[in-house]
């Protein structure tokens, strides 16, 4: 049956099911094929902290949202146009997020009495009027998968597990995605289990052909390629980009890369990724705890490595004392914090921006460090390189903040030519060179002397050191001098970082100032209100400490400054403290990225309904 | 330049070359002085270039040690010396990495790092200065203080059972475990040499007198008049004999050790337990390590056990090398382009 093809500009799809249903896999396969189809995209995986929560329960629902378009997009989408619900719990949890008249594709096979009860449905929503206004497409996904796999001699359970591929195949057909990459992926992944390999491929194809043959769909959709800047692209998540950034920094600095880490959600993927690349000489050390991880990182920095440790908020809390030691010993290292919902264990798999003050101030004593924050998943690559550069040049720990959304979320990455990444100069004191452990260069950095170099034997540590000689020193004036020296060194970084850029008018009524992973949502909101005639400008901070040197000037040029943050106003506090200006805040701390429409509403509230 | 280097290398170093010019700040009479002196005396003879020594420590009296050695040194934070040292060693396995630590630093706040370093067989030499007291914080009981000990924080006597450091180390399969004492310079030097030659984690518990807060804690083991009856020297292939006239022996009855007299003719030297340092089975080393808690038994000094196992740092490098052999040296462009890519023209 020939179906007509409708051209769409922009779609947001959410796959939702049990944590055991393979929704993250389904979502990432769809993402990959969408990237290959040339669309711009942005993703939001959203999964529970429990690995396999009891099947069918509301808290066990795992989701993967994907926004793709024929033009440049910034966010994973405020509300989905399409929901694929693998069971009643998935429907119940996600319904409230959908657009009015969204399409819901439900797996009717899972809508039995038991699952309805687990989802706390008193009556079957497919049979009452609770889904009125939505376009509900009922497909017995499980049953059809079983039928398609009838002839295969694998267990019923194994057959049932293929239903996500059936759903994926159907969605590929519906949105005219190429199917080949997933077929290849299945070959690669299940090559050693030929029956499972065949089953998954069959399920995928069956889903695809079902779309073509069923009368449930009268048309399918097509989204033109996005007109992105020229070049070669690949899809990349923030955690992958972070890992690649450090490998690049290692190559460009010619320093061996050392990662000391302890598994923690949502940062572990950086450890996983880096541990795969031993052929770059990467040494990953999975330590016994967060403290050992950072302490080993300090040891590796002392021994002359590009030393990294990765963690999330609770881990950064544990590393605090050691970061102070790195400040005192003035050794270069990068501490990555993939922020998650806090306090305490908080929301391990959700996103938040509430560790900014912890990063900037959270240590005993005057312990200044440089703090950077990535804006998008692909930006993590650049920030990892920038963090490494600053750490080495200024002999200082640098805290790099990303978050759960950036870390797990993905977007197309314009792959940079390797030659375009600048070299990172490193100087180790050589044998015979004049050497004082705490002398200073023009950047106020102390020299880096590698153990093993004859004649440079020296001792450093956490006790206060005398200027130049580095001997233990308790002299009051020396302490005051060194406290200022360490601070001045961090302040100096300001001369070495780009100015804060303003998008839109350089002067005006309102500046929306953001930082970190909210870049996409803020950009979308500002773009939209600007289109409707408001005059709003936007600036986004990447260098959180020190701030870019023109920050005060930028802020001065606007009557009002709005700071949206996924915390209770931490950047707002820093800005108020440092620049003595008043700011407006927008704070929603729900464990989720901002909806751009919420920011839009807040902007309009501040500026008043359009004259 | 190269000429100069070779001249320096051929000049035999002495203890003095390993002594930094910093004032030593331990209390006069502290056992730490002897440990420092023995290390400085031993270092030139270890066949390790001076610049390859890295001394790492945590916090405590003992942890000032690196400042006094004229080598590379890192004075860390409380309990974390072994973790810092692990990073140094993995980053550059060419270095000879030594840790000076105390009973609080190593076994209380740093207990986790201690067991995991041993477990991994990280090639690090650990000198535990065990004085059974917190010195730097002025006299609280430590995890090796005996139960019932009255200290500033235990006015009615400690109700903690102490750690037995060699037993802990053997329990986590440390590959070299020894014990010595500050007041036996020759023996201490010998143990330091053995540790240096061992590939893997080498752990020496050194009984150390804190003359300020726990004076005389080990006098039964160090003073001439008492020593012979309270100490047994473990030597490979030799029977475990002690007493002024070597007139007492340890025999092993199944898994039960017994102290017997050789004086009354009932037992002879041939009945004594013959020490085997290289026994892969840790059972006997374990039994020996628990003598300290057994009434009437002498305290063993020497090497409890030494076994061979690959090291964490060595394995890291082997993995890198063999992976490069298979995959070739990493190529950034290939890495970036891995997975699915597409081009916009
Ligand atoms: S307090 Fe005890 S251990 Fe510390 S330096 Fe003084 S005597 Fe030595």
Short mmCIF file of N, CA and C and ligand atoms in Angstrom, two decimals, chain B residues 25-27 29-32 61 131 133 135-136 208-213, ligand 1:
data_model
loop_
_atom_site.label_atom_id
_atom_site.label_comp_id
_atom_site.label_asym_id
_atom_site.label_seq_id
_atom_site.Cartn_x
_atom_site.Cartn_y
_atom_site.Cartn_z
N UNK B 25 62.45 17.63 63.24
CA UNK B 25 61.64 18.21 64.32
C UNK B 25 60.96 17.18 65.23
N UNK B 26 61.46 15.97 65.24
CA UNK B 26 60.88 15.01 66.18
C UNK B 26 61.38 15.30 67.60
N UNK B 27 60.64 14.80 68.59
CA UNK B 27 61.07 14.99 69.98
C UNK B 27 62.42 14.29 70.16
N UNK B 29 64.99 11.85 71.36
CA UNK B 29 64.81 10.50 71.90
C UNK B 29 63.78 9.67 71.18
N UNK B 30 63.07 10.25 70.24
CA UNK B 30 62.03 9.53 69.50
C UNK B 30 62.64 8.43 68.64
N UNK B 31 61.94 7.31 68.56
CA UNK B 31 62.43 6.19 67.77
C UNK B 31 62.52 6.50 66.28
N UNK B 32 61.83 7.54 65.85
CA UNK B 32 61.85 7.91 64.43
C UNK B 32 63.26 8.23 63.95
N UNK B 61 53.45 12.04 63.18
CA UNK B 61 54.87 12.27 63.42
C UNK B 61 55.71 11.62 62.33
N UNK B 131 53.85 2.99 66.88
CA UNK B 131 54.15 3.33 68.27
C UNK B 131 52.93 3.14 69.18
N UNK B 133 50.19 4.64 69.48
CA UNK B 133 49.64 5.84 70.13
C UNK B 133 49.54 6.94 69.08
N UNK B 135 50.71 10.38 68.40
CA UNK B 135 51.70 11.30 68.93
C UNK B 135 51.40 12.75 68.58
N UNK B 136 51.21 13.00 67.29
CA UNK B 136 51.09 14.38 66.82
C UNK B 136 49.87 15.10 67.40
N UNK B 208 58.10 1.27 67.13
CA UNK B 208 58.82 2.53 67.31
C UNK B 208 58.44 3.14 68.64
N UNK B 209 59.44 3.48 69.40
CA UNK B 209 59.17 4.03 70.73
C UNK B 209 58.81 5.51 70.64
N UNK B 210 57.62 5.84 71.20
CA UNK B 210 57.25 7.25 71.36
C UNK B 210 57.55 7.58 72.82
N UNK B 211 58.69 8.21 73.03
CA UNK B 211 59.11 8.42 74.42
C UNK B 211 58.29 9.48 75.13
N UNK B 212 57.45 10.18 74.42
CA UNK B 212 56.63 11.20 75.05
C UNK B 212 55.28 10.64 75.51
N UNK B 213 54.62 9.89 74.65
CA UNK B 213 53.27 9.44 75.00
C UNK B 213 53.11 7.95 75.27
S1 LIG C 1 55.29 12.53 69.91
FE1 LIG C 1 56.21 10.55 70.07
S2 LIG C 1 56.27 9.75 68.00
FE2 LIG C 1 55.90 11.93 67.85
S3 LIG C 1 57.94 12.81 67.58
FE3 LIG C 1 57.49 12.85 69.80
S4 LIG C 1 58.33 10.96 70.54
FE4 LIG C 1 58.21 10.74 68.36
#
